[in-house]
mmCIF file of C-alpha atoms and ligand atoms in Angstrom:
data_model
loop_
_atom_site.group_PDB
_atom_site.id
_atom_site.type_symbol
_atom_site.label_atom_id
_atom_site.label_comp_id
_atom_site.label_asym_id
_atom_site.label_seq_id
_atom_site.Cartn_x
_atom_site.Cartn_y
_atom_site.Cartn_z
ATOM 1 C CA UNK A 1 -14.330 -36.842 4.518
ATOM 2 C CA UNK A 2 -13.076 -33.365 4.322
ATOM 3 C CA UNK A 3 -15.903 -30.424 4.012
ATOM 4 C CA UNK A 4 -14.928 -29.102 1.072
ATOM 5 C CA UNK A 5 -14.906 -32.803 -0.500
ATOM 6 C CA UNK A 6 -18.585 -33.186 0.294
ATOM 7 C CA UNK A 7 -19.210 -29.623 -0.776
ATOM 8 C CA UNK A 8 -17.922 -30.083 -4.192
ATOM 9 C CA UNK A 9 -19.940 -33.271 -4.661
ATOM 10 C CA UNK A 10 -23.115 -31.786 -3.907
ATOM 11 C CA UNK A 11 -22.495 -28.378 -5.881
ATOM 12 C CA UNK A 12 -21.938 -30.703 -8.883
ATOM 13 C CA UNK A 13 -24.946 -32.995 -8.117
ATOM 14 C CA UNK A 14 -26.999 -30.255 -8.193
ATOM 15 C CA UNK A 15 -25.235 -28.455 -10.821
ATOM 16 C CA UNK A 16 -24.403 -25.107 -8.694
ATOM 17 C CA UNK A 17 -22.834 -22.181 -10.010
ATOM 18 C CA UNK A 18 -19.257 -21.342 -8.277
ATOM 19 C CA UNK A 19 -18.548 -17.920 -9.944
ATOM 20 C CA UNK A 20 -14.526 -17.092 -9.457
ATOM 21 C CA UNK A 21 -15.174 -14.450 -7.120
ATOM 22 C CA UNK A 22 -16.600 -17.158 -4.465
ATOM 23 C CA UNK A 23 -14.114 -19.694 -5.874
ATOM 24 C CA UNK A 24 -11.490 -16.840 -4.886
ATOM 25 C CA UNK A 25 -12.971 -16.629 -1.343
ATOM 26 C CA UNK A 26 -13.363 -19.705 -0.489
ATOM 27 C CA UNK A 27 -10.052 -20.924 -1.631
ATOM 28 C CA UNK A 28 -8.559 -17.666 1.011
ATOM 29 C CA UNK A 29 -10.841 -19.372 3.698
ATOM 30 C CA UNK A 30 -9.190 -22.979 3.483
ATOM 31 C CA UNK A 31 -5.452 -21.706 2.888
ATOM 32 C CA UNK A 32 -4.478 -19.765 6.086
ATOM 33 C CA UNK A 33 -1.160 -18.814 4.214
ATOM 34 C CA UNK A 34 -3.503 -16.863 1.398
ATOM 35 C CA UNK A 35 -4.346 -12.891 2.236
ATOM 36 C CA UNK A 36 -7.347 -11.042 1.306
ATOM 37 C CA UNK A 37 -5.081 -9.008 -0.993
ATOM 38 C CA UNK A 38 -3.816 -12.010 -2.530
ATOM 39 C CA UNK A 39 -7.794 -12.682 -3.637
ATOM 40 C CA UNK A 40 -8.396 -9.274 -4.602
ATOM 41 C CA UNK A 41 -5.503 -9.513 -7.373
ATOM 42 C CA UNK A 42 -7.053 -12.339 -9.156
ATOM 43 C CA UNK A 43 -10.149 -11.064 -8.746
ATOM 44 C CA UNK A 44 -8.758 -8.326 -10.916
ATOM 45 C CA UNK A 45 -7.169 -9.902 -13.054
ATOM 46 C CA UNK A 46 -10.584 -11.504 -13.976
ATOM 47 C CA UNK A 47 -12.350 -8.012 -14.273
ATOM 48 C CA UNK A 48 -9.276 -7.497 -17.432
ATOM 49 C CA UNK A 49 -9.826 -10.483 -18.496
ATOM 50 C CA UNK A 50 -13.546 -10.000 -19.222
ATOM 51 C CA UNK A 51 -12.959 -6.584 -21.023
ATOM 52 C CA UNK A 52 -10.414 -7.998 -23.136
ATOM 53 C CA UNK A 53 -12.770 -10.380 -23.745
ATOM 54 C CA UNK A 54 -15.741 -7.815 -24.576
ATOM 55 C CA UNK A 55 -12.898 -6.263 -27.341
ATOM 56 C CA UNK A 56 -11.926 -9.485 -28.865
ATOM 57 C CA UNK A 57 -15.046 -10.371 -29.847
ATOM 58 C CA UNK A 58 -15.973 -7.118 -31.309
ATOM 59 C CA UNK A 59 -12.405 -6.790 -33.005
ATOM 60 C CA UNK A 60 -13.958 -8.862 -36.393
ATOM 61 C CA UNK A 61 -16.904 -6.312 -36.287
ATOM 62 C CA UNK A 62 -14.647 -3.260 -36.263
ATOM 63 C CA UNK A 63 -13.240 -4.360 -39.264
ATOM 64 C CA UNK A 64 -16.442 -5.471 -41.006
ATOM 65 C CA UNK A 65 -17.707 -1.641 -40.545
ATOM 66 C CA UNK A 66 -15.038 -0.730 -41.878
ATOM 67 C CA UNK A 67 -14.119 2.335 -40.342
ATOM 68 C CA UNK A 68 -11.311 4.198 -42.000
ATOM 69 C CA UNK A 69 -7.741 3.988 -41.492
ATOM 70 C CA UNK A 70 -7.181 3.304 -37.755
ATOM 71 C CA UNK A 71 -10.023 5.363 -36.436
ATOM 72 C CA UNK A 72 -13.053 4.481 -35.413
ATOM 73 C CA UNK A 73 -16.712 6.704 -35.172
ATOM 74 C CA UNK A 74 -15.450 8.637 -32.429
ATOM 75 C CA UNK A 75 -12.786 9.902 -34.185
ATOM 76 C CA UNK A 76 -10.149 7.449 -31.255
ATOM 77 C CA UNK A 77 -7.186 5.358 -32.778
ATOM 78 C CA UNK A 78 -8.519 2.158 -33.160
ATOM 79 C CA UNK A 79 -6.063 0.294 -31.427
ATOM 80 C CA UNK A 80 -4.059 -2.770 -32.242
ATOM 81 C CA UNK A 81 -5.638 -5.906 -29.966
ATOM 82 C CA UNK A 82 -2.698 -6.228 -28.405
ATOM 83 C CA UNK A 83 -1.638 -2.954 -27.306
ATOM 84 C CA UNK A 84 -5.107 -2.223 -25.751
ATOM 85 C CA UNK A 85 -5.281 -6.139 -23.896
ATOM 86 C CA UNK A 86 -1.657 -4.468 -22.511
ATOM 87 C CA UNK A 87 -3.220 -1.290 -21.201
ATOM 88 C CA UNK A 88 -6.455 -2.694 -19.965
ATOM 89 C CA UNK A 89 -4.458 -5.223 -17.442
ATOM 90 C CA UNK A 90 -1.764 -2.564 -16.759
ATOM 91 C CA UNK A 91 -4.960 -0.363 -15.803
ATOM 92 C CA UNK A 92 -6.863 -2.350 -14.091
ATOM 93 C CA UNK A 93 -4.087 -3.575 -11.813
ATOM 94 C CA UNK A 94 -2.737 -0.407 -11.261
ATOM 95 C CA UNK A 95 -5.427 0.640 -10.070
ATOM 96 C CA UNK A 96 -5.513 -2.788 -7.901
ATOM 97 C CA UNK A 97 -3.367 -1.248 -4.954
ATOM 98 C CA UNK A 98 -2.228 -5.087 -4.396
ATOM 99 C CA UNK A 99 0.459 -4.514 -7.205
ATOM 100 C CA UNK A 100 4.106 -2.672 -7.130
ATOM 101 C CA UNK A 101 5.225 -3.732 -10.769
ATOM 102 C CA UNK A 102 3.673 -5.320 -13.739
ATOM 103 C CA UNK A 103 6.191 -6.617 -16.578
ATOM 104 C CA UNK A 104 4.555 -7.030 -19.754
ATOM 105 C CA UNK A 105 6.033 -8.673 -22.903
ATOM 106 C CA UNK A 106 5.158 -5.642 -24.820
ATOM 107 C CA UNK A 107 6.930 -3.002 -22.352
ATOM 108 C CA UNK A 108 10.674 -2.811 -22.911
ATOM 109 C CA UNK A 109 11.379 -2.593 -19.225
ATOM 110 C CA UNK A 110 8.888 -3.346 -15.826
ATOM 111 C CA UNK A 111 6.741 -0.395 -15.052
ATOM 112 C CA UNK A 112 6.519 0.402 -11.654
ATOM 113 C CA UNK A 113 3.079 1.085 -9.739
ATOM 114 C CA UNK A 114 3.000 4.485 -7.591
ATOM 115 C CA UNK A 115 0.930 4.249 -4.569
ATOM 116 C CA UNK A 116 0.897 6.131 -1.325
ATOM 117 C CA UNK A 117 1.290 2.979 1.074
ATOM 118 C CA UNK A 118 3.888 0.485 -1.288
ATOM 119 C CA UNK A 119 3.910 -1.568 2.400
ATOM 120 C CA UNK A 120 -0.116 -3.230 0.976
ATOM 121 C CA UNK A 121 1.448 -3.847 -2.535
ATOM 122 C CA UNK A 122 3.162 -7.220 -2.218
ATOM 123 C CA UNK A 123 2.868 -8.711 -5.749
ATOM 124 C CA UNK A 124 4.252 -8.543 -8.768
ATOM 125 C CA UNK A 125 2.241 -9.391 -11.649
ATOM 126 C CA UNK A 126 3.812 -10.299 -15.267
ATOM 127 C CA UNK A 127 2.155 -11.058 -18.402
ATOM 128 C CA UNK A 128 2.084 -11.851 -22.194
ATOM 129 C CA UNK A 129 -1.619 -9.993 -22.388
ATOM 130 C CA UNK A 130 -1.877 -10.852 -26.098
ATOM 131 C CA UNK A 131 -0.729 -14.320 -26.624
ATOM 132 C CA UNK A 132 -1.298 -15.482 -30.912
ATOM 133 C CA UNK A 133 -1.675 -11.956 -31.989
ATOM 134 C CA UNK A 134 -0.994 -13.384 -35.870
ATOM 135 C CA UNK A 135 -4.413 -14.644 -35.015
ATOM 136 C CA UNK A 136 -6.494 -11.707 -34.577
ATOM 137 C CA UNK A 137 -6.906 -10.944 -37.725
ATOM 138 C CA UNK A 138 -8.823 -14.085 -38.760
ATOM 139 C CA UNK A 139 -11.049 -14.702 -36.355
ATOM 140 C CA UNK A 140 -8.654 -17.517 -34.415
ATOM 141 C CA UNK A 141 -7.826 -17.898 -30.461
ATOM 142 C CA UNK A 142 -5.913 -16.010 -28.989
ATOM 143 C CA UNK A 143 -4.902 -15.822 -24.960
ATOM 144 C CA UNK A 144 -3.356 -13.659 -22.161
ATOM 145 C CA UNK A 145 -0.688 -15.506 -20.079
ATOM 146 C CA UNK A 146 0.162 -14.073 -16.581
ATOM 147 C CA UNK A 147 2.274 -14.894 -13.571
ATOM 148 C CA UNK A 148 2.617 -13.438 -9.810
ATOM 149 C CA UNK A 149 5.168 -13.425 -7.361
ATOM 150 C CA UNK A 150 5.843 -11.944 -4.297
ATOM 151 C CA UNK A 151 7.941 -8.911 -4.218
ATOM 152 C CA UNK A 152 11.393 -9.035 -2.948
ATOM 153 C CA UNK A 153 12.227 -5.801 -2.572
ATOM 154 C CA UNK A 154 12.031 -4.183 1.001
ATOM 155 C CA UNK A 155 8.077 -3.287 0.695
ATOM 156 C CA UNK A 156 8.982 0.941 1.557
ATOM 157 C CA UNK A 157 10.065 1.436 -1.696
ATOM 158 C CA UNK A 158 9.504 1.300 -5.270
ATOM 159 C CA UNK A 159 9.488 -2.287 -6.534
ATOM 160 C CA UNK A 160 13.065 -3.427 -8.454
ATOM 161 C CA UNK A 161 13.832 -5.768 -11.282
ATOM 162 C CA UNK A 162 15.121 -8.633 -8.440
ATOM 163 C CA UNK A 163 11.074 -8.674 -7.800
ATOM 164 C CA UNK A 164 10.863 -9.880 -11.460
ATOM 165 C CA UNK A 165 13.756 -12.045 -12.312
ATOM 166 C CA UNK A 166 12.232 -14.711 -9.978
ATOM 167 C CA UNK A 167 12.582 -18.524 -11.153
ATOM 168 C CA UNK A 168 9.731 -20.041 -11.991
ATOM 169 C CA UNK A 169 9.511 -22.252 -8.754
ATOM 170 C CA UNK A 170 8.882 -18.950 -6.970
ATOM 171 C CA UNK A 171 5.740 -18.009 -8.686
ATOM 172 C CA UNK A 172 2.855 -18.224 -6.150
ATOM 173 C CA UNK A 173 -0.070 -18.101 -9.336
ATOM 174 C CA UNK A 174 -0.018 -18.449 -12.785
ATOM 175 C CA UNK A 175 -2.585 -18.586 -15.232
ATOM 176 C CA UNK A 176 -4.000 -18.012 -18.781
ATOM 177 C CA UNK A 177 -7.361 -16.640 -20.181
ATOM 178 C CA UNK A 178 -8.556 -18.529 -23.676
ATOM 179 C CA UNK A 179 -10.559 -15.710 -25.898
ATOM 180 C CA UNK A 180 -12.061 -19.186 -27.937
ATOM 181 C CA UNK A 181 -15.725 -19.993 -28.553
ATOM 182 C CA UNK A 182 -15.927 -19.454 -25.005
ATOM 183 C CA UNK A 183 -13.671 -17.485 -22.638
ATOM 184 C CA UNK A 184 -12.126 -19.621 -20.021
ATOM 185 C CA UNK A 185 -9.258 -18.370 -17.418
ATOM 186 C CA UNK A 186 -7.475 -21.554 -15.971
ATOM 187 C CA UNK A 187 -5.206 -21.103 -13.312
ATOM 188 C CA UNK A 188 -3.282 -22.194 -10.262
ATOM 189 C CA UNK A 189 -1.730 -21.117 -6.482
ATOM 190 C CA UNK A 190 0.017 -24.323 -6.595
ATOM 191 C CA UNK A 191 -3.145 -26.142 -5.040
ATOM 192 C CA UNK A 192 -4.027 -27.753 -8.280
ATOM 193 C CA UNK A 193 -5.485 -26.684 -11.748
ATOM 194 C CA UNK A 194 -8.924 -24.389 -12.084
ATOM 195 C CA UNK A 195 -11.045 -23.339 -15.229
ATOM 196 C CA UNK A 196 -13.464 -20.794 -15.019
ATOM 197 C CA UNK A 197 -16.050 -20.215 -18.010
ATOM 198 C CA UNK A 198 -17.396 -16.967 -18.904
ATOM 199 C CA UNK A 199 -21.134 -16.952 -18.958
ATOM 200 C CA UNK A 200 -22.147 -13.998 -21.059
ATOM 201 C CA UNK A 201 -25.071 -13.834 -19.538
ATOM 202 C CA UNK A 202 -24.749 -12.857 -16.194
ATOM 203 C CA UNK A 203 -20.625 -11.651 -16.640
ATOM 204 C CA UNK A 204 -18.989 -13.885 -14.703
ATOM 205 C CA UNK A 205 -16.620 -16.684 -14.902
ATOM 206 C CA UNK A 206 -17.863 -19.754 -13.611
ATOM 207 C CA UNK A 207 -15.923 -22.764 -12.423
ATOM 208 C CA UNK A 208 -16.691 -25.292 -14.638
ATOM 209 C CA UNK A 209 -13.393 -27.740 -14.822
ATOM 210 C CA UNK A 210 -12.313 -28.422 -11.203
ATOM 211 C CA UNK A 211 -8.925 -29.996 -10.313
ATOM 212 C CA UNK A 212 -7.641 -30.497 -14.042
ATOM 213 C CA UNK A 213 -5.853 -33.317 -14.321
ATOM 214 C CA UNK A 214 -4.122 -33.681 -17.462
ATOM 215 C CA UNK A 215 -3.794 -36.887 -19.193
ATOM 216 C CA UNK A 216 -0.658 -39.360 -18.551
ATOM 217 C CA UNK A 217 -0.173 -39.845 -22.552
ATOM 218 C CA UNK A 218 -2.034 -38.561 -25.776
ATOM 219 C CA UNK A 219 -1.361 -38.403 -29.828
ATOM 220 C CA UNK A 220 -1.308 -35.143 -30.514
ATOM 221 C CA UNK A 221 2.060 -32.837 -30.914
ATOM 222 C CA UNK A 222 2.184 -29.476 -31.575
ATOM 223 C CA UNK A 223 5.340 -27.550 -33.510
ATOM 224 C CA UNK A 224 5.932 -25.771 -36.068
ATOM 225 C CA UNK A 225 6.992 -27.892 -38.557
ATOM 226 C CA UNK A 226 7.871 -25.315 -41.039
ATOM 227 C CA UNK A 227 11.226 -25.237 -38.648
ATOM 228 C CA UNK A 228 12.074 -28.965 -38.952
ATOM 229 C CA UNK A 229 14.809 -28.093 -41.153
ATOM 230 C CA UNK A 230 15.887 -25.628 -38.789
ATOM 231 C CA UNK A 231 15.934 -28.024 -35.685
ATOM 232 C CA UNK A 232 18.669 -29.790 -33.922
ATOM 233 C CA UNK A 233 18.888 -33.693 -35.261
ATOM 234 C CA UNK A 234 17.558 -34.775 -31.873
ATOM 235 C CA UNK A 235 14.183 -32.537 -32.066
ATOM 236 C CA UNK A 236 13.893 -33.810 -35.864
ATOM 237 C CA UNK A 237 14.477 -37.549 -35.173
ATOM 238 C CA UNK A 238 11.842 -36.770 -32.192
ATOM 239 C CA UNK A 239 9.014 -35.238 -34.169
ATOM 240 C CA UNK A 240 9.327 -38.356 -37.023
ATOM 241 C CA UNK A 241 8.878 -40.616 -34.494
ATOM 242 C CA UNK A 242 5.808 -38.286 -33.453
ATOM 243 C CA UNK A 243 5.121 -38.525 -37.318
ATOM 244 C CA UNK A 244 5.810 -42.585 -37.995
ATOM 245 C CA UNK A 245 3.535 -43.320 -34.685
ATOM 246 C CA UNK A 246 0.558 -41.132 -36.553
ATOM 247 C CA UNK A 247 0.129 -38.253 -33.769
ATOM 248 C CA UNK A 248 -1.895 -35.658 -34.964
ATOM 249 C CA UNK A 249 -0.063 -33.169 -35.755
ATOM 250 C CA UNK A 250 -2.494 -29.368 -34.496
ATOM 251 C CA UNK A 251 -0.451 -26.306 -34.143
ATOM 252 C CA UNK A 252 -2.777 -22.931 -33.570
ATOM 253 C CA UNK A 253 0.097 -20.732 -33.420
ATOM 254 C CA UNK A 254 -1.366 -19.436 -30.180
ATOM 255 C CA UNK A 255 0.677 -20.858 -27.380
ATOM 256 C CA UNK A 256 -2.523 -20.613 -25.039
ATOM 257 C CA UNK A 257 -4.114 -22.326 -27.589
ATOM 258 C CA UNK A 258 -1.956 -25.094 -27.885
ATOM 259 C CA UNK A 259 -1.175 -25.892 -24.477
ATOM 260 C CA UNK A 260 -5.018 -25.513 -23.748
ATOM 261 C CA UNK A 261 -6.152 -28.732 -26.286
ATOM 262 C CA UNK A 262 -3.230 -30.529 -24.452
ATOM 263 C CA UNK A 263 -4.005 -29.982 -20.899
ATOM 264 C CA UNK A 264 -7.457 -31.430 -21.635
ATOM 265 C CA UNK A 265 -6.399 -34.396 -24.807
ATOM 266 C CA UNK A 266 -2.705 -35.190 -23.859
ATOM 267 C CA UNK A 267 -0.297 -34.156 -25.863
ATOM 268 C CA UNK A 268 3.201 -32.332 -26.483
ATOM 269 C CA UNK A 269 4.242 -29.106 -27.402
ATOM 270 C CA UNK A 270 7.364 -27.652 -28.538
ATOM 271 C CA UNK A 271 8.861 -25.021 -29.433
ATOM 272 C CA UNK A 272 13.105 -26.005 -29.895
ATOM 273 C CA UNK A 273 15.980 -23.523 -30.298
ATOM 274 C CA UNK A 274 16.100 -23.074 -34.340
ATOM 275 C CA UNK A 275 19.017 -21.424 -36.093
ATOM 276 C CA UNK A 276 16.886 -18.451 -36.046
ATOM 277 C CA UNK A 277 16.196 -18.292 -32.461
ATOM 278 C CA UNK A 278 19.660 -20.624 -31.070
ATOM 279 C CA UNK A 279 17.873 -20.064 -27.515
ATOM 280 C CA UNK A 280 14.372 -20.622 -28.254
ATOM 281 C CA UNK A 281 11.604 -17.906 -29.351
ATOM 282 C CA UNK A 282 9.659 -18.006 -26.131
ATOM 283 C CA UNK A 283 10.099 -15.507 -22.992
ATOM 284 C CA UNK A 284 10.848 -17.672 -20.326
ATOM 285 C CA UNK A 285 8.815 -14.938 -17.811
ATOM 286 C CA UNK A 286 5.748 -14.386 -19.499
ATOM 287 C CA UNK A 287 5.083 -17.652 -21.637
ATOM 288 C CA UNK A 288 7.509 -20.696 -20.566
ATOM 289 C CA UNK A 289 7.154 -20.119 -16.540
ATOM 290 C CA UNK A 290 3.273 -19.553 -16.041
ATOM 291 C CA UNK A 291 2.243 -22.564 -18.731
ATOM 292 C CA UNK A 292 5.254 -24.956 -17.175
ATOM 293 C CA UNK A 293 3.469 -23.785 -13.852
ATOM 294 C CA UNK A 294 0.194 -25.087 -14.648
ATOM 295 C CA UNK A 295 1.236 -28.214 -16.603
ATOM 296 C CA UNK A 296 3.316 -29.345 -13.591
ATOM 297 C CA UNK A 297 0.510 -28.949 -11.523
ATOM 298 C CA UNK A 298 -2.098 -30.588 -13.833
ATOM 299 C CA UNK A 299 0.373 -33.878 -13.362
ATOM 300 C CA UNK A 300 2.546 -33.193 -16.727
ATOM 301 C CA UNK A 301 5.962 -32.042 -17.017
ATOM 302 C CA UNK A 302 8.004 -28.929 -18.379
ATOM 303 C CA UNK A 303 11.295 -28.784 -19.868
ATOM 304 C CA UNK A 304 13.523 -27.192 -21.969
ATOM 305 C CA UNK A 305 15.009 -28.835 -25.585
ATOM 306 C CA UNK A 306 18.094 -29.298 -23.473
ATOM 307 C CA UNK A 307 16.557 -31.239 -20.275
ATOM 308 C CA UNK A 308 16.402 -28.129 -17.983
ATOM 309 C CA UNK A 309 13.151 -28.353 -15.400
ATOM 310 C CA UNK A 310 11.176 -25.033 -17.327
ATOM 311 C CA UNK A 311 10.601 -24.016 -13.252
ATOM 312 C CA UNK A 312 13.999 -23.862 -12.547
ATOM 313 C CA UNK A 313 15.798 -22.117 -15.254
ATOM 314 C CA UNK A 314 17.910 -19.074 -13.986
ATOM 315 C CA UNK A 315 16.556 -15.869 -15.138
ATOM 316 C CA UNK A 316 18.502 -12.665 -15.868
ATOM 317 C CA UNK A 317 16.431 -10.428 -18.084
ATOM 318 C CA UNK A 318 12.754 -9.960 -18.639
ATOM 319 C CA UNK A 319 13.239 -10.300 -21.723
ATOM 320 C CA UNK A 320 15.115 -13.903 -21.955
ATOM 321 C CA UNK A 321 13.887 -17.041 -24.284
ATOM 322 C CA UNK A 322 13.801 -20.657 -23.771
ATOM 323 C CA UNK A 323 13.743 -23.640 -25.621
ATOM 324 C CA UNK A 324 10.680 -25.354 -24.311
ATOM 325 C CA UNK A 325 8.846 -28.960 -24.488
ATOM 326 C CA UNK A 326 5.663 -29.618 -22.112
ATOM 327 C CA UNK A 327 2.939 -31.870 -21.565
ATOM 328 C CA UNK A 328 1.967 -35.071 -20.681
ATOM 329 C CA UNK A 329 4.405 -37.080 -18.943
ATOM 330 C CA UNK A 330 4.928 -40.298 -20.901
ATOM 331 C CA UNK A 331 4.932 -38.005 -23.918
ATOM 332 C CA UNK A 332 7.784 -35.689 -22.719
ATOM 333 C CA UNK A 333 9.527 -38.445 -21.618
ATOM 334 C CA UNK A 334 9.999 -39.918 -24.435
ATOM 335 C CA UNK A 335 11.504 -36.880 -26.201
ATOM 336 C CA UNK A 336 13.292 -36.885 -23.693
ATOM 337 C CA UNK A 337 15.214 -40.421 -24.732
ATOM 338 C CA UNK A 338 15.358 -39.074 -27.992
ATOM 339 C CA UNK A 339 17.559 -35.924 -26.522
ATOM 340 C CA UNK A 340 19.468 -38.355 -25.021
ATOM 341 C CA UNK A 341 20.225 -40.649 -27.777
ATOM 342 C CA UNK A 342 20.771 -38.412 -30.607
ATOM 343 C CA UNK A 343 21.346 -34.911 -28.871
ATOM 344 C CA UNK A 344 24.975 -33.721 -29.140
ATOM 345 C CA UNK A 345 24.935 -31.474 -25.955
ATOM 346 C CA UNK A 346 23.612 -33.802 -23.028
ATOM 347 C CA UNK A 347 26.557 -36.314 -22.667
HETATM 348 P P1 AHG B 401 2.866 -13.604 -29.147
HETATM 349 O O1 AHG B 401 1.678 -13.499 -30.024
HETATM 350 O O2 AHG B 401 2.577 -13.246 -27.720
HETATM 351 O O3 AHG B 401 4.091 -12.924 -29.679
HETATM 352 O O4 AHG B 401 3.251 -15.144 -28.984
HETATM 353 C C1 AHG B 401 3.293 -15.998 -30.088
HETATM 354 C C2 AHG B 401 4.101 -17.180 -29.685
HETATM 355 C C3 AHG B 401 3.321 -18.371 -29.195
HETATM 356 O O5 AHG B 401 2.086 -18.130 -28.689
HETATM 357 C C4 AHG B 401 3.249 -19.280 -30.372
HETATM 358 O O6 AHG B 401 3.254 -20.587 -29.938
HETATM 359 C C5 AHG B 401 4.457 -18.931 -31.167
HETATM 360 O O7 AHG B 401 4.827 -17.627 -30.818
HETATM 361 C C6 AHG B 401 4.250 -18.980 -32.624
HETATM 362 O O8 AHG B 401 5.461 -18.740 -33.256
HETATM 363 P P2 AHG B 401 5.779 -19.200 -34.749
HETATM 364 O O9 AHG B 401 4.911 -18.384 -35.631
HETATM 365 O O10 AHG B 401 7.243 -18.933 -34.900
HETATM 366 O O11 AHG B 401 5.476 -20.687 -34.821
HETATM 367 MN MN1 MN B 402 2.930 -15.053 -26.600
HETATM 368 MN MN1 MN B 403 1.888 -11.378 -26.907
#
């Protein structure tokens, strides 16, 4: 029996705490191929994580007080959650000196990192740091979705949009943070699924779901159904047969949220090409390749409407949308047969 078996056997016995900072460490230890600086970026991304967290939670109370207009008692802008989530990350792993470019669904274009030795930044980091902001205002999840990759770029130089328009199947982490009841961050080198808790007591997050395996089937689907009308026949004949079988229909509007209940219950989601959005609504970077990462690796599977593997979609702009359908396997499956049978693209 390997060390680390008999390790996590008696940590759970006798209920140890693994913060993510040793969970980080340790993980460096047993994977050769893992660098110091490689830990030090999700470390990092943990330290934004928790004061995103600290602001979420006293977004409802800014409000309550009331304070007028869009300042606050200091006389500073209050800002809008998502636009400080954006900074606070960008910030924070600036500051890093692991990272040469973030790319962040709310920038326009990738922002380059300045640093005086670009040879020790080797990442790339992007991110949706605000994932369900039409839920902030009420009090309901919301997320931050991020993915890394290794720069491609020759490493003496500023990095270039090649480091970012990466297919999926070259991300080396991905990840999401839930700002929920509690605050979990979930995420994966490709060596299986991790969830951390936050303890607000002592700061930290604290593994508390180890190797998540998702489940092979479940009844729950989540879409908007508001769309139906606006799907392709396939997707509609799909989600009435999700309907006459009596799967629960949850949808939080909060991707992260969503894709969360069904990593743990089984489930589906989707989000198809409408006539509004012919290619899909989500960004393919920031959303579809960091949650199809995960769900691959928690034993589901990630596709687009149109039967594309999510991972390997080409990728031209940061920017670019995807159908997208993900989740457990038997589930995704059999939309699949329903793409097959009724869709008019897929001969
Ligand atoms: P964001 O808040 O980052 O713009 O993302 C919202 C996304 C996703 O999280 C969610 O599943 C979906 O948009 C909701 O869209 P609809 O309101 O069109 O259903
Ligand atoms: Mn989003
Ligand atoms: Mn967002």
């Amino acid at each position: 029996v390997k060390t680390g078996v008999l390790r996590d056997l008696r940590e759970k016995m006798f209920n140890k705490i693994v913060t993510l900072d040793e969970f980080i460490i340790r993980s460096e230890k047993e994977n050769p191929s893992s660098s110091g600086s490689f830990s030090r970026l999700l470390r990092d991304i943990g330290i934004a994580a928790k004061i995103v967290n600290r602001e979420v939670n006293k977004a409802g109370l800014v409000n309550i007080l009331g304070v007028e207009g869009s300042t606050n008692s200091t006389g500073d802008d209050v800002q809008k959650l998502d636009i400080f989530a954006n900074e606070k990350f960008i910030e924070t792993l600036s500051y890093s000196g692991e990272v040469c470019g973030i790319a962040s669904e709310e920038n326009q274009e990738f922002i380059p990192v300045k640093s005086n030795d670009t040879s020790k930044a080797q990442y790339v980091v992007v991110m949706d740091p605000l994932d369900g902001s039409s839920n902030i205002d009420v009090n309901v999840s919301v997320g931050t979705i991020f993915g890394v990759y290794k720069r491609k770029s020759p490493d003496n130089g500023p990095c270039k949009s090649e480091d970012f328009l990466q297919k999926g199947t070259e991300m080396v982490a991905a990840g999401y943070v839930l700002y929920g009841t509690s605050t979990l961050l979930v995420y994966t080198t490709g060596n299986g699924v991790n969830g951390f808790t936050l303890d607000p007591s002592i700061g930290e997050f604290c593994l508390s779901h180890r190797n998540i395996q998702m489940p092979k089937a479940g009844n729950y689907y989540s879409v908007n159904q508001g769309y139906y009308l606006k799907f392709d026949l396939e997707m509609r004949r799909y989600i009435d047969h999700c309907s006459d079988l009596n799967y629960r229909l949850r949808y939080i509007g909060s991707m992260v949220s969503d894709i969360h209940r069904i990593m743990f219950q089984g489930g589906i989601f989707l989000y198809p090409n409408t006539r509004k959005y012919p290619k899909g609504k989500l960004r393919l970077l920031y959303e579809c390749y960091p949650m199809a990462f995960l769900i691959e690796q928690a034993g589901g599977t990630a596709m687009t409407c149109k039967l594309e593997r999510v991972m390997e979609m080409e990728i031209h702009s940061l920017h670019q949308t995807s159908s997208i359908a993900m989740g457990s396997r038997d589930m995704v499956r059999d939309m699949k047969e329903f793409v097959e049978k009724y869709g008019t693209v897929i001969k």
